[in-house]
PDB file of C-alpha atoms in Angstrom:
ATOM      1  CA  UNK A 215      48.019  51.844 149.012  1.00 70.00           C
ATOM      2  CA  UNK A 216      48.489  52.150 145.388  1.00 74.00           C
ATOM      3  CA  UNK A 217      46.051  50.043 143.547  1.00 82.00           C
ATOM      4  CA  UNK A 218      47.678  47.228 141.683  1.00 90.00           C
ATOM      5  CA  UNK A 219      47.626  47.826 137.960  1.00 92.00           C
ATOM      6  CA  UNK A 220      45.862  45.572 135.457  1.00 94.00           C
ATOM      7  CA  UNK A 221      48.412  44.422 132.869  1.00 96.00           C
ATOM      8  CA  UNK A 222      46.228  42.011 130.904  1.00 97.00           C
ATOM      9  CA  UNK A 223      45.730  43.878 127.534  1.00 98.00           C
ATOM     10  CA  UNK A 224      48.880  44.465 125.428  1.00 98.00           C
ATOM     11  CA  UNK A 225      47.743  46.391 122.451  1.00 98.00           C
ATOM     12  CA  UNK A 226      45.156  47.463 119.764  1.00 98.00           C
ATOM     13  CA  UNK A 227      45.111  44.497 117.423  1.00 98.00           C
ATOM     14  CA  UNK A 228      42.647  45.509 114.764  1.00 98.00           C
ATOM     15  CA  UNK A 229      39.452  47.679 113.981  1.00 98.00           C
ATOM     16  CA  UNK A 230      36.588  46.896 111.801  1.00 98.00           C
ATOM     17  CA  UNK A 231      34.874  49.669 110.134  1.00 98.00           C
ATOM     18  CA  UNK A 232      31.662  49.681 108.059  1.00 98.00           C
ATOM     19  CA  UNK A 233      31.692  51.290 104.582  1.00 98.00           C
ATOM     20  CA  UNK A 234      29.103  52.439 102.354  1.00 98.00           C
ATOM     21  CA  UNK A 235      31.628  52.170  99.456  1.00 98.00           C
ATOM     22  CA  UNK A 236      33.700  49.021  99.761  1.00 98.00           C
ATOM     23  CA  UNK A 237      35.726  49.368  96.825  1.00 98.00           C
ATOM     24  CA  UNK A 238      36.186  52.973  97.213  1.00 98.00           C
ATOM     25  CA  UNK A 239      37.425  52.476 100.795  1.00 98.00           C
ATOM     26  CA  UNK A 240      39.790  49.692  99.806  1.00 98.00           C
ATOM     27  CA  UNK A 241      41.215  51.929  96.930  1.00 98.00           C
ATOM     28  CA  UNK A 242      41.770  54.829  99.346  1.00 98.00           C
ATOM     29  CA  UNK A 243      43.740  52.952 101.963  1.00 98.00           C
ATOM     30  CA  UNK A 244      45.504  51.035  99.366  1.00 98.00           C
ATOM     31  CA  UNK A 245      46.441  53.509  96.570  1.00 97.00           C
ATOM     32  CA  UNK A 246      46.787  56.759  98.927  1.00 98.00           C
ATOM     33  CA  UNK A 247      48.117  55.191 102.252  1.00 98.00           C
ATOM     34  CA  UNK A 248      49.984  52.341 100.707  1.00 98.00           C
ATOM     35  CA  UNK A 249      48.038  49.513 102.735  1.00 98.00           C
ATOM     36  CA  UNK A 250      48.143  45.988 101.724  1.00 96.00           C
ATOM     37  CA  UNK A 251      45.185  43.777 100.951  1.00 96.00           C
ATOM     38  CA  UNK A 252      45.594  40.578 102.961  1.00 96.00           C
ATOM     39  CA  UNK A 253      42.378  38.614 102.231  1.00 96.00           C
ATOM     40  CA  UNK A 254      38.775  39.053 101.307  1.00 97.00           C
ATOM     41  CA  UNK A 255      36.081  37.083 102.880  1.00 96.00           C
ATOM     42  CA  UNK A 256      32.313  37.508 102.322  1.00 95.00           C
ATOM     43  CA  UNK A 257      31.708  41.253 102.278  1.00 97.00           C
ATOM     44  CA  UNK A 258      34.883  42.160 104.222  1.00 98.00           C
ATOM     45  CA  UNK A 259      38.269  43.143 103.061  1.00 98.00           C
ATOM     46  CA  UNK A 260      41.339  42.605 105.517  1.00 98.00           C
ATOM     47  CA  UNK A 261      44.071  45.054 105.255  1.00 98.00           C
ATOM     48  CA  UNK A 262      47.437  46.115 107.206  1.00 98.00           C
ATOM     49  CA  UNK A 263      50.074  48.719 107.070  1.00 98.00           C
ATOM     50  CA  UNK A 264      53.622  47.441 105.976  1.00 98.00           C
ATOM     51  CA  UNK A 265      54.957  47.530 109.522  1.00 98.00           C
ATOM     52  CA  UNK A 266      51.937  45.858 111.047  1.00 98.00           C
ATOM     53  CA  UNK A 267      53.075  42.434 112.056  1.00 98.00           C
ATOM     54  CA  UNK A 268      49.832  40.853 112.100  1.00 98.00           C
ATOM     55  CA  UNK A 269      47.760  39.453 109.084  1.00 98.00           C
ATOM     56  CA  UNK A 270      45.434  42.455 109.505  1.00 98.00           C
ATOM     57  CA  UNK A 271      44.808  45.562 111.509  1.00 98.00           C
ATOM     58  CA  UNK A 272      41.889  46.982 109.470  1.00 98.00           C
ATOM     59  CA  UNK A 273      38.857  45.212 108.294  1.00 98.00           C
ATOM     60  CA  UNK A 274      36.711  46.956 105.895  1.00 98.00           C
ATOM     61  CA  UNK A 275      32.974  45.604 105.734  1.00 98.00           C
ATOM     62  CA  UNK A 276      30.414  46.721 103.369  1.00 98.00           C
ATOM     63  CA  UNK A 277      27.177  48.164 104.876  1.00 98.00           C
ATOM     64  CA  UNK A 278      24.359  50.619 104.569  1.00 97.00           C
ATOM     65  CA  UNK A 279      25.864  52.866 107.045  1.00 97.00           C
ATOM     66  CA  UNK A 280      29.375  53.927 107.892  1.00 98.00           C
ATOM     67  CA  UNK A 281      30.566  53.150 111.423  1.00 98.00           C
ATOM     68  CA  UNK A 282      32.390  51.067 113.865  1.00 98.00           C
ATOM     69  CA  UNK A 283      32.039  47.150 113.266  1.00 98.00           C
ATOM     70  CA  UNK A 284      34.308  46.232 116.272  1.00 98.00           C
ATOM     71  CA  UNK A 285      37.623  46.807 117.896  1.00 98.00           C
ATOM     72  CA  UNK A 286      40.153  44.024 118.830  1.00 98.00           C
ATOM     73  CA  UNK A 287      42.547  43.898 121.657  1.00 98.00           C
ATOM     74  CA  UNK A 288      45.198  41.671 122.190  1.00 98.00           C
ATOM     75  CA  UNK A 289      45.735  40.091 125.775  1.00 98.00           C
ATOM     76  CA  UNK A 290      49.240  39.720 127.248  1.00 98.00           C
ATOM     77  CA  UNK A 291      48.821  35.905 127.614  1.00 98.00           C
ATOM     78  CA  UNK A 292      46.205  33.206 127.241  1.00 98.00           C
ATOM     79  CA  UNK A 293      45.906  33.462 131.207  1.00 98.00           C
ATOM     80  CA  UNK A 294      45.435  37.125 130.794  1.00 98.00           C
ATOM     81  CA  UNK A 295      42.576  36.687 128.277  1.00 98.00           C
ATOM     82  CA  UNK A 296      40.844  34.340 130.797  1.00 98.00           C
ATOM     83  CA  UNK A 297      41.301  37.084 133.467  1.00 98.00           C
ATOM     84  CA  UNK A 298      39.679  39.778 131.450  1.00 98.00           C
ATOM     85  CA  UNK A 299      36.778  37.637 130.320  1.00 98.00           C
ATOM     86  CA  UNK A 300      35.958  36.909 134.083  1.00 97.00           C
ATOM     87  CA  UNK A 301      36.048  40.453 134.777  1.00 97.00           C
ATOM     88  CA  UNK A 302      33.836  41.451 131.783  1.00 98.00           C
ATOM     89  CA  UNK A 303      31.315  38.744 132.762  1.00 97.00           C
ATOM     90  CA  UNK A 304      31.230  40.102 136.412  1.00 96.00           C
ATOM     91  CA  UNK A 305      30.370  43.458 135.070  1.00 96.00           C
ATOM     92  CA  UNK A 306      27.628  42.185 132.775  1.00 96.00           C
ATOM     93  CA  UNK A 307      29.426  43.492 129.573  1.00 96.00           C
ATOM     94  CA  UNK A 308      30.098  40.267 127.687  1.00 96.00           C
ATOM     95  CA  UNK A 309      28.418  39.137 124.482  1.00 97.00           C
ATOM     96  CA  UNK A 310      30.262  35.702 124.401  1.00 97.00           C
ATOM     97  CA  UNK A 311      33.136  33.652 122.680  1.00 98.00           C
ATOM     98  CA  UNK A 312      33.445  33.389 119.085  1.00 97.00           C
ATOM     99  CA  UNK A 313      35.571  30.568 117.513  1.00 96.00           C
ATOM    100  CA  UNK A 314      37.727  33.006 115.698  1.00 94.00           C
ATOM    101  CA  UNK A 315      38.055  35.179 112.397  1.00 95.00           C
ATOM    102  CA  UNK A 316      40.240  35.731 109.622  1.00 96.00           C
ATOM    103  CA  UNK A 317      43.676  36.580 111.255  1.00 96.00           C
ATOM    104  CA  UNK A 318      43.111  35.362 114.879  1.00 98.00           C
ATOM    105  CA  UNK A 319      41.889  32.618 116.986  1.00 97.00           C
ATOM    106  CA  UNK A 320      38.983  32.429 119.330  1.00 97.00           C
ATOM    107  CA  UNK A 321      38.018  35.819 120.943  1.00 98.00           C
ATOM    108  CA  UNK A 322      35.626  37.186 123.717  1.00 98.00           C
ATOM    109  CA  UNK A 323      33.254  39.795 122.572  1.00 98.00           C
ATOM    110  CA  UNK A 324      31.714  42.323 124.757  1.00 98.00           C
ATOM    111  CA  UNK A 325      30.253  45.912 124.676  1.00 98.00           C
ATOM    112  CA  UNK A 326      31.120  49.395 126.285  1.00 98.00           C
ATOM    113  CA  UNK A 327      28.300  51.142 128.135  1.00 97.00           C
ATOM    114  CA  UNK A 328      27.659  53.222 125.215  1.00 97.00           C
ATOM    115  CA  UNK A 329      27.254  50.056 122.939  1.00 97.00           C
ATOM    116  CA  UNK A 330      30.810  49.910 121.085  1.00 98.00           C
ATOM    117  CA  UNK A 331      31.414  46.425 120.255  1.00 98.00           C
ATOM    118  CA  UNK A 332      34.977  45.160 121.140  1.00 98.00           C
ATOM    119  CA  UNK A 333      36.578  41.796 121.458  1.00 98.00           C
ATOM    120  CA  UNK A 334      39.675  40.459 123.265  1.00 98.00           C
ATOM    121  CA  UNK A 335      41.986  37.600 122.143  1.00 98.00           C
ATOM    122  CA  UNK A 336      45.267  35.892 122.309  1.00 98.00           C
ATOM    123  CA  UNK A 337      46.034  33.737 119.345  1.00 98.00           C
ATOM    124  CA  UNK A 338      46.957  35.750 116.165  1.00 98.00           C
ATOM    125  CA  UNK A 339      48.147  35.029 112.581  1.00 97.00           C
ATOM    126  CA  UNK A 340      51.508  36.855 111.774  1.00 98.00           C
ATOM    127  CA  UNK A 341      51.977  38.192 108.194  1.00 97.00           C
ATOM    128  CA  UNK A 342      54.218  36.149 106.211  1.00 96.00           C
ATOM    129  CA  UNK A 343      55.671  38.232 103.072  1.00 96.00           C
ATOM    130  CA  UNK A 344      55.817  36.398  99.877  1.00 95.00           C
ATOM    131  CA  UNK A 345      59.338  36.123  98.460  1.00 96.00           C
ATOM    132  CA  UNK A 346      58.910  39.310  96.090  1.00 95.00           C
ATOM    133  CA  UNK A 347      58.128  41.348  99.331  1.00 96.00           C
ATOM    134  CA  UNK A 348      60.712  40.029 101.882  1.00 96.00           C
ATOM    135  CA  UNK A 349      63.216  42.690 102.975  1.00 97.00           C
ATOM    136  CA  UNK A 350      66.753  42.498 104.298  1.00 96.00           C
ATOM    137  CA  UNK A 351      65.684  44.736 107.063  1.00 96.00           C
ATOM    138  CA  UNK A 352      64.762  41.839 109.249  1.00 95.00           C
ATOM    139  CA  UNK A 353      62.845  43.858 111.855  1.00 96.00           C
ATOM    140  CA  UNK A 354      60.096  44.942 109.286  1.00 96.00           C
ATOM    141  CA  UNK A 355      57.509  42.383 107.938  1.00 96.00           C
ATOM    142  CA  UNK A 356      57.919  43.321 104.325  1.00 97.00           C
ATOM    143  CA  UNK A 357      59.138  45.891 101.748  1.00 97.00           C
ATOM    144  CA  UNK A 358      58.008  49.401 101.874  1.00 97.00           C
ATOM    145  CA  UNK A 359      55.197  49.753  99.285  1.00 97.00           C
ATOM    146  CA  UNK A 360      55.941  52.036  96.432  1.00 96.00           C
ATOM    147  CA  UNK A 361      52.656  53.500  96.031  1.00 96.00           C
ATOM    148  CA  UNK A 362      51.056  56.661  97.727  1.00 97.00           C
ATOM    149  CA  UNK A 363      52.538  57.696 101.040  1.00 98.00           C
ATOM    150  CA  UNK A 364      52.596  54.513 102.891  1.00 98.00           C
ATOM    151  CA  UNK A 365      51.394  54.435 106.474  1.00 98.00           C
ATOM    152  CA  UNK A 366      53.529  52.366 108.921  1.00 98.00           C
ATOM    153  CA  UNK A 367      51.184  50.959 111.502  1.00 98.00           C
ATOM    154  CA  UNK A 368      47.867  51.222 113.267  1.00 98.00           C
ATOM    155  CA  UNK A 369      47.970  53.862 116.069  1.00 97.00           C
ATOM    156  CA  UNK A 370      44.713  54.333 117.927  1.00 97.00           C
ATOM    157  CA  UNK A 371      40.858  54.582 117.843  1.00 98.00           C
ATOM    158  CA  UNK A 372      38.700  57.541 118.888  1.00 98.00           C
ATOM    159  CA  UNK A 373      35.084  56.848 120.045  1.00 98.00           C
ATOM    160  CA  UNK A 374      32.200  59.154 120.692  1.00 97.00           C
ATOM    161  CA  UNK A 375      30.148  58.552 123.898  1.00 97.00           C
ATOM    162  CA  UNK A 376      26.990  59.951 125.249  1.00 96.00           C
ATOM    163  CA  UNK A 377      28.352  59.607 128.755  1.00 95.00           C
ATOM    164  CA  UNK A 378      32.321  59.980 128.655  1.00 95.00           C
ATOM    165  CA  UNK A 379      32.909  59.272 132.294  1.00 96.00           C
ATOM    166  CA  UNK A 380      30.944  55.995 132.395  1.00 97.00           C
ATOM    167  CA  UNK A 381      32.793  54.706 129.385  1.00 97.00           C
ATOM    168  CA  UNK A 382      36.277  55.845 130.482  1.00 97.00           C
ATOM    169  CA  UNK A 383      35.687  54.120 133.958  1.00 97.00           C
ATOM    170  CA  UNK A 384      34.510  50.973 132.285  1.00 98.00           C
ATOM    171  CA  UNK A 385      37.836  50.785 130.124  1.00 98.00           C
ATOM    172  CA  UNK A 386      39.913  51.460 133.446  1.00 97.00           C
ATOM    173  CA  UNK A 387      37.959  48.825 135.428  1.00 96.00           C
ATOM    174  CA  UNK A 388      37.291  46.109 132.766  1.00 97.00           C
ATOM    175  CA  UNK A 389      40.641  46.147 130.805  1.00 98.00           C
ATOM    176  CA  UNK A 390      43.215  48.086 132.719  1.00 97.00           C
ATOM    177  CA  UNK A 391      43.451  51.263 130.665  1.00 98.00           C
ATOM    178  CA  UNK A 392      45.078  54.257 132.210  1.00 97.00           C
ATOM    179  CA  UNK A 393      43.938  57.716 131.571  1.00 97.00           C
ATOM    180  CA  UNK A 394      46.893  59.650 130.276  1.00 98.00           C
ATOM    181  CA  UNK A 395      45.335  63.085 129.335  1.00 97.00           C
ATOM    182  CA  UNK A 396      41.932  64.526 129.909  1.00 97.00           C
ATOM    183  CA  UNK A 397      39.933  67.622 129.292  1.00 95.00           C
ATOM    184  CA  UNK A 398      37.594  68.640 132.027  1.00 94.00           C
ATOM    185  CA  UNK A 399      34.603  70.785 131.955  1.00 91.00           C
ATOM    186  CA  UNK A 400      34.009  73.297 135.046  1.00 88.00           C
ATOM    187  CA  UNK A 401      32.512  70.485 137.207  1.00 89.00           C
ATOM    188  CA  UNK A 402      35.559  68.128 136.590  1.00 90.00           C
ATOM    189  CA  UNK A 403      33.762  65.856 134.249  1.00 91.00           C
ATOM    190  CA  UNK A 404      35.519  64.330 131.218  1.00 91.00           C
ATOM    191  CA  UNK A 405      34.748  66.243 127.947  1.00 93.00           C
ATOM    192  CA  UNK A 406      37.254  63.757 126.403  1.00 96.00           C
ATOM    193  CA  UNK A 407      39.928  61.366 127.660  1.00 97.00           C
ATOM    194  CA  UNK A 408      42.943  59.845 126.255  1.00 98.00           C
ATOM    195  CA  UNK A 409      43.754  56.275 127.582  1.00 98.00           C
ATOM    196  CA  UNK A 410      46.272  53.502 126.797  1.00 98.00           C
ATOM    197  CA  UNK A 411      47.702  50.199 127.964  1.00 97.00           C
ATOM    198  CA  UNK A 412      50.899  50.622 126.055  1.00 97.00           C
ATOM    199  CA  UNK A 413      53.749  53.370 126.054  1.00 95.00           C
ATOM    200  CA  UNK A 414      51.570  55.474 123.680  1.00 96.00           C
ATOM    201  CA  UNK A 415      49.621  58.329 124.963  1.00 95.00           C
ATOM    202  CA  UNK A 416      46.518  56.706 123.808  1.00 97.00           C
ATOM    203  CA  UNK A 417      45.363  53.506 122.284  1.00 98.00           C
ATOM    204  CA  UNK A 418      41.719  54.649 122.395  1.00 98.00           C
ATOM    205  CA  UNK A 419      40.123  58.247 123.034  1.00 98.00           C
ATOM    206  CA  UNK A 420      36.681  58.757 124.437  1.00 98.00           C
ATOM    207  CA  UNK A 421      34.911  62.046 123.374  1.00 97.00           C
ATOM    208  CA  UNK A 422      31.568  63.391 124.569  1.00 96.00           C
ATOM    209  CA  UNK A 423      29.239  63.065 121.567  1.00 95.00           C
ATOM    210  CA  UNK A 424      27.901  66.614 120.772  1.00 93.00           C
ATOM    211  CA  UNK A 425      24.573  65.213 119.203  1.00 94.00           C
ATOM    212  CA  UNK A 426      24.025  62.925 122.517  1.00 93.00           C
ATOM    213  CA  UNK A 427      24.149  59.811 120.276  1.00 95.00           C
ATOM    214  CA  UNK A 428      25.643  56.594 121.497  1.00 95.00           C
ATOM    215  CA  UNK A 429      28.120  54.031 120.145  1.00 96.00           C
ATOM    216  CA  UNK A 430      29.608  56.270 117.471  1.00 97.00           C
ATOM    217  CA  UNK A 431      33.028  56.085 115.847  1.00 98.00           C
ATOM    218  CA  UNK A 432      34.967  59.424 115.576  1.00 98.00           C
ATOM    219  CA  UNK A 433      37.986  58.242 113.710  1.00 98.00           C
ATOM    220  CA  UNK A 434      40.686  55.566 113.295  1.00 98.00           C
ATOM    221  CA  UNK A 435      44.474  56.492 112.944  1.00 98.00           C
ATOM    222  CA  UNK A 436      47.337  55.158 111.080  1.00 98.00           C
ATOM    223  CA  UNK A 437      51.011  56.222 111.978  1.00 97.00           C
ATOM    224  CA  UNK A 438      53.652  57.817 109.691  1.00 97.00           C
ATOM    225  CA  UNK A 439      56.287  58.781 112.421  1.00 93.00           C
ATOM    226  CA  UNK A 440      57.547  61.571 109.984  1.00 94.00           C
ATOM    227  CA  UNK A 441      55.637  65.015 109.889  1.00 95.00           C
ATOM    228  CA  UNK A 442      56.631  65.506 106.265  1.00 96.00           C
ATOM    229  CA  UNK A 443      54.709  62.706 105.264  1.00 97.00           C
ATOM    230  CA  UNK A 444      51.520  64.638 106.122  1.00 97.00           C
ATOM    231  CA  UNK A 445      52.425  67.255 103.696  1.00 97.00           C
ATOM    232  CA  UNK A 446      53.145  64.670 101.097  1.00 97.00           C
ATOM    233  CA  UNK A 447      49.893  62.808 101.469  1.00 98.00           C
ATOM    234  CA  UNK A 448      47.981  66.050 101.530  1.00 97.00           C
ATOM    235  CA  UNK A 449      49.113  66.642  97.908  1.00 97.00           C
ATOM    236  CA  UNK A 450      48.017  63.304  96.758  1.00 97.00           C
ATOM    237  CA  UNK A 451      44.683  63.786  98.661  1.00 98.00           C
ATOM    238  CA  UNK A 452      43.832  67.125  97.168  1.00 97.00           C
ATOM    239  CA  UNK A 453      44.763  66.010  93.724  1.00 96.00           C
ATOM    240  CA  UNK A 454      42.678  62.867  94.359  1.00 96.00           C
ATOM    241  CA  UNK A 455      39.593  65.039  95.080  1.00 96.00           C
ATOM    242  CA  UNK A 456      39.471  64.612  98.869  1.00 96.00           C
ATOM    243  CA  UNK A 457      38.622  67.428 101.056  1.00 94.00           C
ATOM    244  CA  UNK A 458      41.095  67.515 103.903  1.00 96.00           C
ATOM    245  CA  UNK A 459      39.008  68.358 107.261  1.00 96.00           C
ATOM    246  CA  UNK A 460      41.761  69.656 109.136  1.00 95.00           C
ATOM    247  CA  UNK A 461      45.623  69.867 109.223  1.00 90.00           C
ATOM    248  CA  UNK A 462      48.420  69.347 108.909  1.00 95.00           C
ATOM    249  CA  UNK A 463      48.822  70.652 112.488  1.00 95.00           C
ATOM    250  CA  UNK A 464      49.684  69.776 115.963  1.00 95.00           C
ATOM    251  CA  UNK A 465      47.575  68.904 118.840  1.00 94.00           C
ATOM    252  CA  UNK A 466      48.460  70.092 122.276  1.00 93.00           C
ATOM    253  CA  UNK A 467      46.959  66.883 123.815  1.00 94.00           C
ATOM    254  CA  UNK A 468      49.207  63.988 122.898  1.00 95.00           C
ATOM    255  CA  UNK A 469      51.619  66.477 121.058  1.00 93.00           C
ATOM    256  CA  UNK A 470      50.596  64.383 117.823  1.00 94.00           C
ATOM    257  CA  UNK A 471      51.015  65.876 114.400  1.00 95.00           C
ATOM    258  CA  UNK A 472      47.846  65.233 112.710  1.00 96.00           C
ATOM    259  CA  UNK A 473      45.755  65.324 109.307  1.00 97.00           C
ATOM    260  CA  UNK A 474      42.043  64.336 109.261  1.00 97.00           C
ATOM    261  CA  UNK A 475      40.372  63.158 106.114  1.00 98.00           C
ATOM    262  CA  UNK A 476      36.995  61.399 105.481  1.00 97.00           C
ATOM    263  CA  UNK A 477      37.527  58.215 103.464  1.00 98.00           C
ATOM    264  CA  UNK A 478      34.981  57.188 100.571  1.00 98.00           C
ATOM    265  CA  UNK A 479      33.126  54.849 102.857  1.00 97.00           C
ATOM    266  CA  UNK A 480      32.095  57.733 105.171  1.00 97.00           C
ATOM    267  CA  UNK A 481      34.536  57.144 108.161  1.00 98.00           C
ATOM    268  CA  UNK A 482      36.983  59.816 109.405  1.00 98.00           C
ATOM    269  CA  UNK A 483      40.719  58.885 109.100  1.00 98.00           C
ATOM    270  CA  UNK A 484      43.662  60.535 111.274  1.00 98.00           C
ATOM    271  CA  UNK A 485      47.072  60.221 109.950  1.00 98.00           C
ATOM    272  CA  UNK A 486      49.613  60.850 112.570  1.00 95.00           C
ATOM    273  CA  UNK A 487      52.905  62.276 111.373  1.00 95.00           C
ATOM    274  CA  UNK A 488      54.403  61.798 114.800  1.00 88.00           C
ATOM    275  CA  UNK A 489      52.490  60.428 117.690  1.00 78.00           C
ATOM    276  CA  UNK A 490      53.983  62.803 120.230  1.00 87.00           C
ATOM    277  CA  UNK A 491      55.552  61.589 123.280  1.00 94.00           C
ATOM    278  CA  UNK A 492      55.632  57.946 124.885  1.00 95.00           C
ATOM    279  CA  UNK A 493      54.986  57.253 128.443  1.00 96.00           C
ATOM    280  CA  UNK A 494      57.390  55.123 130.572  1.00 96.00           C
ATOM    281  CA  UNK A 495      56.612  56.239 134.210  1.00 96.00           C
ATOM    282  CA  UNK A 496      54.703  53.633 136.019  1.00 94.00           C
ATOM    283  CA  UNK A 497      53.356  56.293 138.247  1.00 94.00           C
ATOM    284  CA  UNK A 498      52.353  58.809 135.447  1.00 95.00           C
ATOM    285  CA  UNK A 499      50.106  61.515 136.620  1.00 96.00           C
ATOM    286  CA  UNK A 500      47.134  62.296 134.338  1.00 97.00           C
ATOM    287  CA  UNK A 501      47.565  65.436 132.542  1.00 96.00           C
ATOM    288  CA  UNK A 502      44.303  67.669 132.833  1.00 96.00           C
ATOM    289  CA  UNK A 503      43.524  70.368 130.565  1.00 95.00           C
ATOM    290  CA  UNK A 504      40.743  72.988 131.825  1.00 92.00           C
ATOM    291  CA  UNK A 505      39.824  76.490 131.721  1.00 86.00           C
ATOM    292  CA  UNK A 506      42.497  78.945 130.205  1.00 83.00           C
ATOM    293  CA  UNK A 507      44.733  75.991 129.360  1.00 87.00           C
ATOM    294  CA  UNK A 508      42.194  74.721 126.763  1.00 85.00           C
ATOM    295  CA  UNK A 509      43.456  77.178 124.310  1.00 85.00           C
ATOM    296  CA  UNK A 510      46.413  75.165 123.624  1.00 92.00           C
ATOM    297  CA  UNK A 511      44.850  71.494 124.327  1.00 93.00           C
ATOM    298  CA  UNK A 512      43.296  70.838 120.779  1.00 89.00           C
ATOM    299  CA  UNK A 513      45.445  72.878 118.760  1.00 90.00           C
ATOM    300  CA  UNK A 514      49.031  73.744 119.654  1.00 91.00           C
ATOM    301  CA  UNK A 515      49.654  75.188 116.203  1.00 93.00           C
ATOM    302  CA  UNK A 516      47.931  75.100 112.807  1.00 89.00           C
ATOM    303  CA  UNK A 517      44.468  75.951 111.863  1.00 87.00           C
ATOM    304  CA  UNK A 518      41.427  75.576 114.288  1.00 88.00           C
ATOM    305  CA  UNK A 519      39.234  72.384 113.667  1.00 91.00           C
ATOM    306  CA  UNK A 520      36.004  72.988 112.166  1.00 91.00           C
ATOM    307  CA  UNK A 521      32.764  72.818 114.007  1.00 90.00           C
ATOM    308  CA  UNK A 522      31.814  69.751 112.049  1.00 92.00           C
ATOM    309  CA  UNK A 523      34.833  67.910 113.856  1.00 93.00           C
ATOM    310  CA  UNK A 524      33.096  67.813 117.225  1.00 92.00           C
ATOM    311  CA  UNK A 525      29.567  66.530 115.511  1.00 94.00           C
ATOM    312  CA  UNK A 526      30.525  64.513 112.413  1.00 95.00           C
ATOM    313  CA  UNK A 527      30.810  60.712 113.478  1.00 97.00           C
ATOM    314  CA  UNK A 528      29.594  57.459 112.132  1.00 97.00           C
ATOM    315  CA  UNK A 529      27.043  56.404 111.805  1.00 97.00           C
ATOM    316  CA  UNK A 530      26.144  59.931 110.467  1.00 95.00           C
ATOM    317  CA  UNK A 531      23.490  61.592 112.556  1.00 90.00           C
ATOM    318  CA  UNK A 532      22.161  65.263 112.154  1.00 80.00           C
ATOM    319  CA  UNK A 533      21.763  67.838 114.995  1.00 69.00           C
ATOM    320  CA  UNK A 534      18.196  67.952 115.994  1.00 52.00           C
ATOM    321  CA  UNK A 535      16.558  71.041 114.518  1.00 46.00           C
ATOM    322  CA  UNK A 536      15.822  73.944 116.640  1.00 44.00           C
ATOM    323  CA  UNK A 537      12.020  74.135 117.307  1.00 38.00           C
TER     324      UNK A 537
END
């Protein structure tokens, strides 16, 4: 008998990153990626892309180290929120309730086995455009910004883990994520997995941490929808003094058109020119890459990823010296 799917989590709502250069990070997202600053509160700046309907999808918080603050997931209903809280408590993963934060109501916080902090919520504040930003395109929250090459919406987050399988299984059991694609080693253990609760190939990815560390952030991703925009923003980034780590190119896994760059606060950002295909099949069979197929899994076309891509994550840690 097919196991009844868990349909209690709707989407990625927001991500908080820690930045060692708060104003530099804000400038990067605002001036190069065309994002909007929604609010400032304490040592945090709340931002959103122009097709994000919520008050914010990105929180940048000043810190001595770059890395992940937390990830926010929106439930499909108030009742779904309560069901997931019960499941998380039964798994012993819960931290507890918070009354809310800028842009959303009460939320239940928890941790993955690797220690990534997350929260699940229902009540959100929707963005209300001021008069000079309202657009006659009624299914868009605001006018398209006229600075940088504006990203359209948040897409996904990629996490590093010391034990990939343990964290993947937690997301499946606790939140109902489905593994859409995975890369397997010779013993059929996950090297990396791409999971979603939506029609996207992934709302979150889990990659094995090459340094054996726990709870690190590999990257956050914002979406363009047009591959040409990767070429356009690449020009701006290079002229702005940024080193593009990889891309533009196309992944085999997800079929996403990508570009990777590290923002001033130290965190890697992926830009998706096209997020590949979408999944509508409720009986989707996980795509598994292994052995000879791996040649096309990471790079379908474009230059190979540098070695640092598989080691650099935040907080930044160094490979242990060979004794």
